XYZ file of C-alpha atoms in Angstrom:
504
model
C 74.327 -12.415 -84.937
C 71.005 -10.638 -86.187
C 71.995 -7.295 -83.921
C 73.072 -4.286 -85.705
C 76.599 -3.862 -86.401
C 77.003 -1.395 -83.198
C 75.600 -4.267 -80.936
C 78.391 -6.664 -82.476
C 81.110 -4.979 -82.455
C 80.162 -3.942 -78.701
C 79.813 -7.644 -78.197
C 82.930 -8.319 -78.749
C 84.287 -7.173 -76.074
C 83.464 -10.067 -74.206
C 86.003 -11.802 -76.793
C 88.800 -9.250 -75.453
C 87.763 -9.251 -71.747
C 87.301 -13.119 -70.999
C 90.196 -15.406 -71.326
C 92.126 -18.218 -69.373
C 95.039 -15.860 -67.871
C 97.567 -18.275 -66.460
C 99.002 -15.573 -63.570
C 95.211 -14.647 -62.609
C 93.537 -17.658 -62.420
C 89.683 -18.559 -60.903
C 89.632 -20.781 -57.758
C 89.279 -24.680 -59.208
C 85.732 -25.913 -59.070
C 84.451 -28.759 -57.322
C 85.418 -31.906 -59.184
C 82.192 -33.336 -58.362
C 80.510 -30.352 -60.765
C 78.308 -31.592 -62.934
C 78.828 -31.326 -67.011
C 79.225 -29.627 -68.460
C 82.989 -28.846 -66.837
C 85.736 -26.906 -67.583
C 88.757 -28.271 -69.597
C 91.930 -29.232 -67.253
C 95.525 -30.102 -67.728
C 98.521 -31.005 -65.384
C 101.376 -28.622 -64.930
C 104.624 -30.381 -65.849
C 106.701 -29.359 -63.567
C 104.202 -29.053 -59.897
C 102.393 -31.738 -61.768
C 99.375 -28.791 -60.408
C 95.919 -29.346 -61.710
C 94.977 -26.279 -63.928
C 91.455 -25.756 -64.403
C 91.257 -23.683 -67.938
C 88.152 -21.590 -66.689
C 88.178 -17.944 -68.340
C 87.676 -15.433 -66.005
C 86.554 -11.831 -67.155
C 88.951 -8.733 -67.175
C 87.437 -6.007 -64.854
C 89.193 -3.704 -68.350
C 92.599 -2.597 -70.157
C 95.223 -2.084 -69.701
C 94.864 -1.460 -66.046
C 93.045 -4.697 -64.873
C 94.622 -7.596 -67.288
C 96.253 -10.174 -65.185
C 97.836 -10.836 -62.419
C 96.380 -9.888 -58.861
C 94.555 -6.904 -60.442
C 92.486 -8.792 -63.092
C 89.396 -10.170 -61.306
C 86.968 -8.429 -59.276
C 83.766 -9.429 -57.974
C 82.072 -6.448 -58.418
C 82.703 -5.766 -62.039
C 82.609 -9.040 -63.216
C 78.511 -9.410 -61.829
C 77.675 -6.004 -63.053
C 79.096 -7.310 -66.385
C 77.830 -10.631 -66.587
C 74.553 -10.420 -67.752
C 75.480 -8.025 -70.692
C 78.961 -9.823 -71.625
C 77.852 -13.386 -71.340
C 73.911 -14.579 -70.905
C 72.909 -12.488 -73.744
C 75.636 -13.244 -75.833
C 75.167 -16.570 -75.343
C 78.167 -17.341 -73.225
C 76.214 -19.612 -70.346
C 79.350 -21.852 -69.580
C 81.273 -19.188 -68.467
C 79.188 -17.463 -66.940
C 78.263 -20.585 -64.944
C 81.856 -21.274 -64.038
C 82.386 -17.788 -62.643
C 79.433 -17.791 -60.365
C 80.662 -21.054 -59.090
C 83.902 -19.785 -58.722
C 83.571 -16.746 -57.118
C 80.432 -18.986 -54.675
C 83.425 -20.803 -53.678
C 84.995 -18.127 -51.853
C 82.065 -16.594 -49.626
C 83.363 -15.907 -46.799
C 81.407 -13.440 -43.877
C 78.449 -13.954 -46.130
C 80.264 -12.035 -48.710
C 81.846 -12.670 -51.863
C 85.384 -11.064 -52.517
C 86.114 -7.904 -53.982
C 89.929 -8.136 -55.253
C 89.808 -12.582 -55.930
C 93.329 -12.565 -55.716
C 92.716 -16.344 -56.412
C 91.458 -17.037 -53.465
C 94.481 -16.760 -51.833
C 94.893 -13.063 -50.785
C 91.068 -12.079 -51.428
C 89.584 -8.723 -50.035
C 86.686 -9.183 -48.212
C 86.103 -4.675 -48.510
C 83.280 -4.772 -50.647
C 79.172 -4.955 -49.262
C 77.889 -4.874 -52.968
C 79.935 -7.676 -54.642
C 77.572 -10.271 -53.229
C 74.573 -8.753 -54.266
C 75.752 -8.072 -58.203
C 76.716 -12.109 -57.400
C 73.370 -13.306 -56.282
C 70.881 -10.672 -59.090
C 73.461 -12.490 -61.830
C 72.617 -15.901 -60.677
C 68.905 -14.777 -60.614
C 69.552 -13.513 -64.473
C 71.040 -16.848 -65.179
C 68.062 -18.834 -64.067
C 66.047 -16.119 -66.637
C 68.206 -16.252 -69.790
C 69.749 -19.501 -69.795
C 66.941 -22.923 -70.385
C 66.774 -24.418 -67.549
C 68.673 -22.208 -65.741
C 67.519 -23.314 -62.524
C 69.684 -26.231 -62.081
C 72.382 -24.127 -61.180
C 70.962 -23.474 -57.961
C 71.576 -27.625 -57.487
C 75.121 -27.227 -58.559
C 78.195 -28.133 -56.020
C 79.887 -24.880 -54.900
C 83.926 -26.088 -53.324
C 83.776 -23.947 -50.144
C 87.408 -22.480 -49.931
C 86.470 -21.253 -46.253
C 83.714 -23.770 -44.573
C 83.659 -20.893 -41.822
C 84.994 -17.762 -41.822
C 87.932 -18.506 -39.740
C 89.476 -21.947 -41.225
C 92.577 -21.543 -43.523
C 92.219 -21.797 -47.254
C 90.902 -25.182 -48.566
C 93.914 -26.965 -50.199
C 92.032 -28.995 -52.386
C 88.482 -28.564 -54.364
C 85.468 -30.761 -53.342
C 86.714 -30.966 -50.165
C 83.657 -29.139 -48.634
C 81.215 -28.788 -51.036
C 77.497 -27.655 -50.892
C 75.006 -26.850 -53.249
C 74.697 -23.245 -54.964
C 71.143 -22.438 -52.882
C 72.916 -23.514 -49.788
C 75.411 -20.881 -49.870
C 73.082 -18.368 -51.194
C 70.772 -19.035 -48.218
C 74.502 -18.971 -45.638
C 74.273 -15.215 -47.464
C 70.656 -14.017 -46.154
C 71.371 -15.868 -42.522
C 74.657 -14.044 -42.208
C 73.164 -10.207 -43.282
C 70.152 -11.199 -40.950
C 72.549 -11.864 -38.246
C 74.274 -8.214 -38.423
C 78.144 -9.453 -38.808
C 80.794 -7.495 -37.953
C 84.137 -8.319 -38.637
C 87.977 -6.818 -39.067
C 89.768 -7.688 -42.162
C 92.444 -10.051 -42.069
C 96.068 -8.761 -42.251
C 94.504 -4.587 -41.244
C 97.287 -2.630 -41.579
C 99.752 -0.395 -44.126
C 100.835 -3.957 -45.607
C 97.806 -4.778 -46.602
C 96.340 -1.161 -47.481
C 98.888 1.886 -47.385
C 96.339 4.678 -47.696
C 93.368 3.012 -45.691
C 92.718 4.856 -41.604
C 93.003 1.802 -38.724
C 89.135 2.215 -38.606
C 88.648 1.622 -42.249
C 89.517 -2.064 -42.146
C 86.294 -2.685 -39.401
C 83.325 -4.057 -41.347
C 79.714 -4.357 -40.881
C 76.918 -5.648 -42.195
C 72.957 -6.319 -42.055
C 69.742 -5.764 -43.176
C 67.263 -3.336 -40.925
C 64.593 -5.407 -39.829
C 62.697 -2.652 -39.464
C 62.765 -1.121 -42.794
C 64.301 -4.346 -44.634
C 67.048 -2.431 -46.266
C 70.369 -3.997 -46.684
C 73.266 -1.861 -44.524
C 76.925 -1.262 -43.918
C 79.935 0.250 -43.784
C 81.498 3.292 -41.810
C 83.037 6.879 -42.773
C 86.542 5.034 -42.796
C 85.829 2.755 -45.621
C 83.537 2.244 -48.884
C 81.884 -0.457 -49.332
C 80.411 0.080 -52.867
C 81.653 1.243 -56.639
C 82.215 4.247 -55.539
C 85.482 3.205 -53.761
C 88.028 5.842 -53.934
C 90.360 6.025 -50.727
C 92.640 9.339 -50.640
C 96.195 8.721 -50.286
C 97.609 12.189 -50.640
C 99.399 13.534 -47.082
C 100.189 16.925 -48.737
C 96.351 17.308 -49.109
C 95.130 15.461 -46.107
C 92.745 13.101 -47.677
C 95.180 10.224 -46.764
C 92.417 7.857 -45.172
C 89.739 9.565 -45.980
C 87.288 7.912 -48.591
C 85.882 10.120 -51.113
C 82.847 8.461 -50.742
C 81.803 6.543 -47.822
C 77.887 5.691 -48.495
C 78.045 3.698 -45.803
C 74.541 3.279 -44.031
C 71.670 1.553 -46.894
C 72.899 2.746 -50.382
C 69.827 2.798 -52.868
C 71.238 0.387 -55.197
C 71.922 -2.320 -52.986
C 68.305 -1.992 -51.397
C 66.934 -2.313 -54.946
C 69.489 -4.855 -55.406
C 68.120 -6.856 -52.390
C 64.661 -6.257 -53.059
C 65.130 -7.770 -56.636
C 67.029 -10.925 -55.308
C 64.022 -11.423 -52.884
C 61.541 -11.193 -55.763
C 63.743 -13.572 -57.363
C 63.985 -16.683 -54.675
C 60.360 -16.410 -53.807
C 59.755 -16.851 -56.974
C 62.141 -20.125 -57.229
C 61.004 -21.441 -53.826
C 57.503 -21.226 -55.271
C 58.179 -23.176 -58.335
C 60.371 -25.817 -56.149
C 63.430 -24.997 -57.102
C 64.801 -23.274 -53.611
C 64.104 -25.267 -50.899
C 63.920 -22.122 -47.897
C 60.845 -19.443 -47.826
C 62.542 -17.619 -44.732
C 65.433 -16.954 -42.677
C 66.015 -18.305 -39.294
C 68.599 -17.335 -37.106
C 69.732 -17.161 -33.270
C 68.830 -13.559 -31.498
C 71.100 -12.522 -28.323
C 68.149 -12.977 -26.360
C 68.052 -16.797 -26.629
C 65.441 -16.970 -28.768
C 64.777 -17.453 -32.756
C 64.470 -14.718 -35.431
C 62.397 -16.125 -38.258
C 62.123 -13.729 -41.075
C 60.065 -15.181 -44.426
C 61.150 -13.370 -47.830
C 57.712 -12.529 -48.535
C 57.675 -9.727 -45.013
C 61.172 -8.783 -45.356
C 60.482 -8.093 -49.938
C 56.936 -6.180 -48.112
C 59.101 -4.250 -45.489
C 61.133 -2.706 -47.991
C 58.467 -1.543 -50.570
C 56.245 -0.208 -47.381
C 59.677 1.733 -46.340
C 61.446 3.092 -49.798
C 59.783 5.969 -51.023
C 59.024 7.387 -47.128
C 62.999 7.010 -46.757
C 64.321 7.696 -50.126
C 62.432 10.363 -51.584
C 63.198 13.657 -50.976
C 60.133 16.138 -51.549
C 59.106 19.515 -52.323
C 58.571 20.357 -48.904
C 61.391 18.733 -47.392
C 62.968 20.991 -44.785
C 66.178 19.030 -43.755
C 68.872 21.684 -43.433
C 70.837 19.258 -45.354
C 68.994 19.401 -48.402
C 70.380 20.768 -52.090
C 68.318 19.508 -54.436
C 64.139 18.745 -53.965
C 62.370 15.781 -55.962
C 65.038 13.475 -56.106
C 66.312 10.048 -54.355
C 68.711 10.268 -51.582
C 71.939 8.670 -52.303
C 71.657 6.307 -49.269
C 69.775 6.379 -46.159
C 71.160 6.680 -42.256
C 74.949 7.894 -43.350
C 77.371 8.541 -40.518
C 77.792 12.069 -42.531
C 74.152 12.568 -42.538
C 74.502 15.452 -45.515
C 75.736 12.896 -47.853
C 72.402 10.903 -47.829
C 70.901 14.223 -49.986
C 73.775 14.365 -52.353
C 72.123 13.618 -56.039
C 73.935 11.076 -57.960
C 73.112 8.127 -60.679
C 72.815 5.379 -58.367
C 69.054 5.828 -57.649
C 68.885 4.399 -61.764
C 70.408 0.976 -61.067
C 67.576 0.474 -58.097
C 64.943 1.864 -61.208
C 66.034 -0.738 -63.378
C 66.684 -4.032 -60.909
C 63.077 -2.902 -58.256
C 61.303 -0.942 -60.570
C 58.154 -2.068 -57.824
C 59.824 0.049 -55.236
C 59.203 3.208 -57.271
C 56.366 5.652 -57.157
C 55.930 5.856 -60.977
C 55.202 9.701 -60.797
C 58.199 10.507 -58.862
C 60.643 8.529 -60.773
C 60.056 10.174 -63.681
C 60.308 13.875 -62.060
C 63.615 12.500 -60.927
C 64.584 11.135 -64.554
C 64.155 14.548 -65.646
C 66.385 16.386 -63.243
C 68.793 13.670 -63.979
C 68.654 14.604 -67.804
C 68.819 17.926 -66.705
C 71.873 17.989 -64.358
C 73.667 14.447 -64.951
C 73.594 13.159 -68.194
C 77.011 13.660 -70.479
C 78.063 13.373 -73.585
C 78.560 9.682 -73.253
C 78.000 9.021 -69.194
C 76.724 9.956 -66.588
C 78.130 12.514 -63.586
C 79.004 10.987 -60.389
C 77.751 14.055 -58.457
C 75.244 17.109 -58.898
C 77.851 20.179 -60.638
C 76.171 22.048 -57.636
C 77.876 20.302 -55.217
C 79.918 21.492 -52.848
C 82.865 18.113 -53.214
C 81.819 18.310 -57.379
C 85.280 18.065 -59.936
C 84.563 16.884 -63.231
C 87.899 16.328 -64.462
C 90.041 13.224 -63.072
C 93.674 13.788 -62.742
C 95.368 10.396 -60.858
C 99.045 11.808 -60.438
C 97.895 15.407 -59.437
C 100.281 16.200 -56.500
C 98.136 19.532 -55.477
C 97.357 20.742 -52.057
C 93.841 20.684 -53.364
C 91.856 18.118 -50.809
C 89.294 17.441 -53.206
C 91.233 16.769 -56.508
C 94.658 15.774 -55.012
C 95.868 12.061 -55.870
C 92.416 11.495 -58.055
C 90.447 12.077 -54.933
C 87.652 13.035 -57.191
C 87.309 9.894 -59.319
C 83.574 9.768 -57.814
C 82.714 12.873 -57.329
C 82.257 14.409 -61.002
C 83.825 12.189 -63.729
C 80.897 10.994 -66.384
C 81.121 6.863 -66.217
C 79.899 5.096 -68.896
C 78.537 2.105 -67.216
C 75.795 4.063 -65.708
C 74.341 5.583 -69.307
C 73.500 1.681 -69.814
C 71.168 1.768 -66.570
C 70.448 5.260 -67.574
C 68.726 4.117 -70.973
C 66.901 0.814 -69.412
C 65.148 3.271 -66.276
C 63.986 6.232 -69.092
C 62.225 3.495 -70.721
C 60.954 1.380 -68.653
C 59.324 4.333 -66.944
C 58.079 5.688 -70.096
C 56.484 3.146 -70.659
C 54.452 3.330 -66.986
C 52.976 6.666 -68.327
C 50.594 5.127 -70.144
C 51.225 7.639 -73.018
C 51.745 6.815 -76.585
C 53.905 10.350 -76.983
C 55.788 9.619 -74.421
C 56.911 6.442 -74.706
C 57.867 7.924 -78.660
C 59.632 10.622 -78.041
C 61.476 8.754 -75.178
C 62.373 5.943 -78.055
C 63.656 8.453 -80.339
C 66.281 10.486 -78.060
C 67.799 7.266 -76.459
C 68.555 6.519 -79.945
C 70.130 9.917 -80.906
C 71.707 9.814 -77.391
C 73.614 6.538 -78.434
C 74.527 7.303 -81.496
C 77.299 9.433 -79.610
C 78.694 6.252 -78.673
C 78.799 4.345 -81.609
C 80.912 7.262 -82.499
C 82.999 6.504 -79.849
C 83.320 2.992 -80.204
C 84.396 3.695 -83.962
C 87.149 5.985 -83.004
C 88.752 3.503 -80.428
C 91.622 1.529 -81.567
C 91.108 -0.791 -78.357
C 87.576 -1.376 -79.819
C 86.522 -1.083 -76.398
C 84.056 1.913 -74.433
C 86.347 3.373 -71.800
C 85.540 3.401 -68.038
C 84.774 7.330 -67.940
C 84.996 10.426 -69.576
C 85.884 14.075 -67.756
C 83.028 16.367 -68.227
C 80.961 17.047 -71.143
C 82.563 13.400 -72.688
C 86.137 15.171 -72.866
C 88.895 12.109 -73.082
C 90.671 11.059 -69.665
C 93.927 9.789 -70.342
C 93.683 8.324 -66.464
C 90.920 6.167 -67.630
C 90.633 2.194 -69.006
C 90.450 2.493 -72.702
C 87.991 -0.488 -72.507
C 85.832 -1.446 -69.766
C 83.878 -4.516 -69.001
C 81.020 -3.175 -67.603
C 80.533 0.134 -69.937
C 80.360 -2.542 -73.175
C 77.769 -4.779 -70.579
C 75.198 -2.134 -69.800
C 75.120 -0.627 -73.411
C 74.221 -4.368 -74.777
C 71.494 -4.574 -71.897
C 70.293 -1.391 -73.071
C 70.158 -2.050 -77.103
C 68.683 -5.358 -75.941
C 65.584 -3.480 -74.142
C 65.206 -0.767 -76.862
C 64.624 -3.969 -79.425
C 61.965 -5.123 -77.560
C 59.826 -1.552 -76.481
């Protein structure tokens, strides 16, 4: 209420997004919860129980209700800007409870579905899940109790049947969050239920086989195989005249940078509560095929991964790899199955910058910042890929029926288009690390073109008649008519970023 006018108009689009939708509705909470709980009613003709629990519109008009409204991913990435620092703690309580509910392979779903028909395709969803939770305990007073909070388990195991009825098997919050380190420790593999053309029309046989884990050697969280894609970027092709049918635009499977910095944040995070009592494990313990025990405290794994990120990550001056196009930059992710796509520059390196700013070596970060305003940065978002790339289109055409492998059926929706979401995480890295040069001039300067830089958008926002940012832009900010006119997570990062520029 005292933001500018920009912040509060943005901030309302957590008033459009986040409503009870009666054909897209969240799994029901335990009825054990504690208050406060969400309002209920009876449905007069099943005589049903209806939880009225608002769940969060990934954007419009493409993801409104039914099957296609909630997704795990978007809603975490959102949450923080949408509804802790609006002020929105109830429902952003319910939908980490809701979404807790339906772990299932130590994952949280992707497409909810309700429950009923959720896709278990994404490796990221869980880790948005678990760094919201940790921003919950942050924002909201007393935040922590949440982590004492009953969680209805829709699948006790991964193989039982749907749970019929809430609060049939319910465990606390930190319970299942622990079931979620255990089960990447273990290295799970599974196949996804119902693999076929009725289930996915576009996706290869191999595409449905999932795997996860975390590297004990290096600590980094990985995944995921050149069939499928397991984070964000998630475009499948699906055009046979082109021959991407099956083919995903972009894999990233192996560690992708965001969910190691992702990881190494929600480490930070539970030592930090298991310190102060409120998270009763310090390590993971698990079964090894040998026979014996694999005990694993947070405080090695969190120092594996900042001894093993910048030897991995960073790509050099000197770096010889025959598979290198750009020097002095992050890889994309680290041990691909199509090794040249670890070098590829993109934007993701700037969500691990914000979320595990410890993992960065302050000097190079900020060389990479500046090829990223150099190459990346557009009118309103960000590229998805260096222009130099070989796979780069910037322009996003869904229905194109070309030949054209790499544009064909919106094959390129990844691989050029400027998202908006990112600028948010784009804004929050350039000053954080501006602020780690120790210099007054610097950190000045830096202030002063974020601000012109957004006052693009406020343009934008002004112009919409959905009062919404949209979900990407074709190059140099040029208006995709393929695109959600309003997107959760675009609105989300802005109001994260305004909310760090107020306090630099």
């Amino acid at each position: 209420r005292q933001s500018s006018t920009f912040v509060r108009d943005l901030s309302q689009t957590s008033v459009e997004l986040i409503s009870v939708v009666r054909n897209a509705r969240l799994p029901l909470l335990s009825p054990n919860l504690r208050e406060p709980k969400p309002n209920e009613e009876v449905d007069e003709q099943t005589f049903e129980r209806i939880q009225l629990c608002p769940s969060l519109a990934a954007g419009l008009p493409h993801f409104a209700s039914g099957i296609w409204r909630n997704w795990g991913r978007d809603t975490f990435i959102s949450l923080r800007g949408l509804l802790l620092l609006t002020g929105r703690y109830e429902e952003a309580r319910y939908l980490i409870l809701s979404y807790g509910g339906c772990l299932r392979h130590g994952l949280i779903p992707n497409l909810l579905g309700d429950g009923k028909i959720a896709r278990y395709n994404a490796r990221d969803a869980v880790w948005w899940w678990l760094y919201s939770i940790c921003n919950y305990t942050r924002i909201v007073a007393q935040g922590h109790e949440i982590l004492s909070d009953k969680v209805s388990r829709l699948y006790p195991i991964d193989e039982s049947s749907m749970e019929s009825s809430s609060g049939m098997h319910d465990q606390l919050l930190s319970e299942v969050i622990q079931e979620v380190f255990v089960r990447h420790i273990q290295m799970l593999s599974f196949r996804e239920r119902g693999a076929g053309h009725s289930l996915d029309n576009d996706m290869n046989d191999q595409g449905f086989d999932n795997q996860i884990g975390i590297d004990t050697k290096t600590g980094f969280v990985f995944g995921g195989n050149r069939w499928n894609c397991g984070t964000w970027m998630d475009k499948m092709g699906s055009s046979d005249k082109a021959g991407n049918k099956g083919h995903p635009a972009t894999p990233r499977d192996g560690s992708a940078i965001e969910l190691v910095g992702l990881c190494r944040s929600t480490l930070a995070w539970i030592i930090q509560m298991n310190q102060q009592g409120f998270y009763p494990y310090d390590s993971v313990e698990t079964s090894i095929a040998s026979g014996g025990k694999l005990k694993l405290l947070f405080t090695d794994w969190l120092t594996k991964i900042d001894e093993n990120f910048e030897k991995s990550f960073w790509i050099n001056e000197n770096d010889s790899s025959e598979f290198v196009n750009r020097r002095e930059i992050y890889k994309d992710t680290v041990n691909s199955s199509l090794k040249w796509t670890d070098f590829q520059f993109r934007p993701n390196f700037l969500v691990a910058a914000v979320v595990a700013p410890e993992m960065f070596d302050k000097h190079h970060i900020w060389l990479c910042l500046q090829h990223c305003e150099r190459i990346l940065i557009g009118k309103y978002g960000i590229k998805t890929l260096d222009p130099s790339d070989y796979n780069y289109i910037g322009n996003y055409v869904n229905d194109d029926d070309s030949y054209d492998y790499k544009r064909a059926k919106g094959f390129n929706y990844h691989n050029g288009p400027e998202w908006l979401w990112l600028t948010g995480y784009y804004i929050r890295a350039k000053l954080y690390w501006a602020k780690q040069q120790n210099d007054n001039l610097i950190l000045k300067q830096t202030r002063r073109t974020l601000k012109n830089y957004l006052a693009s958008h406020i343009d934008l926002l002004n112009s919409s008649i959905s009062k919404g940012l949209p979900e990407l832009t074709n190059e140099n900010g040029q208006f995709c008519p393929y695109s959600c006119s309003v997107q959760a997570w675009s609105a989300s990062t802005l109001i994260e970023a305004f909310y760090d520029l107020t306090r630099s």
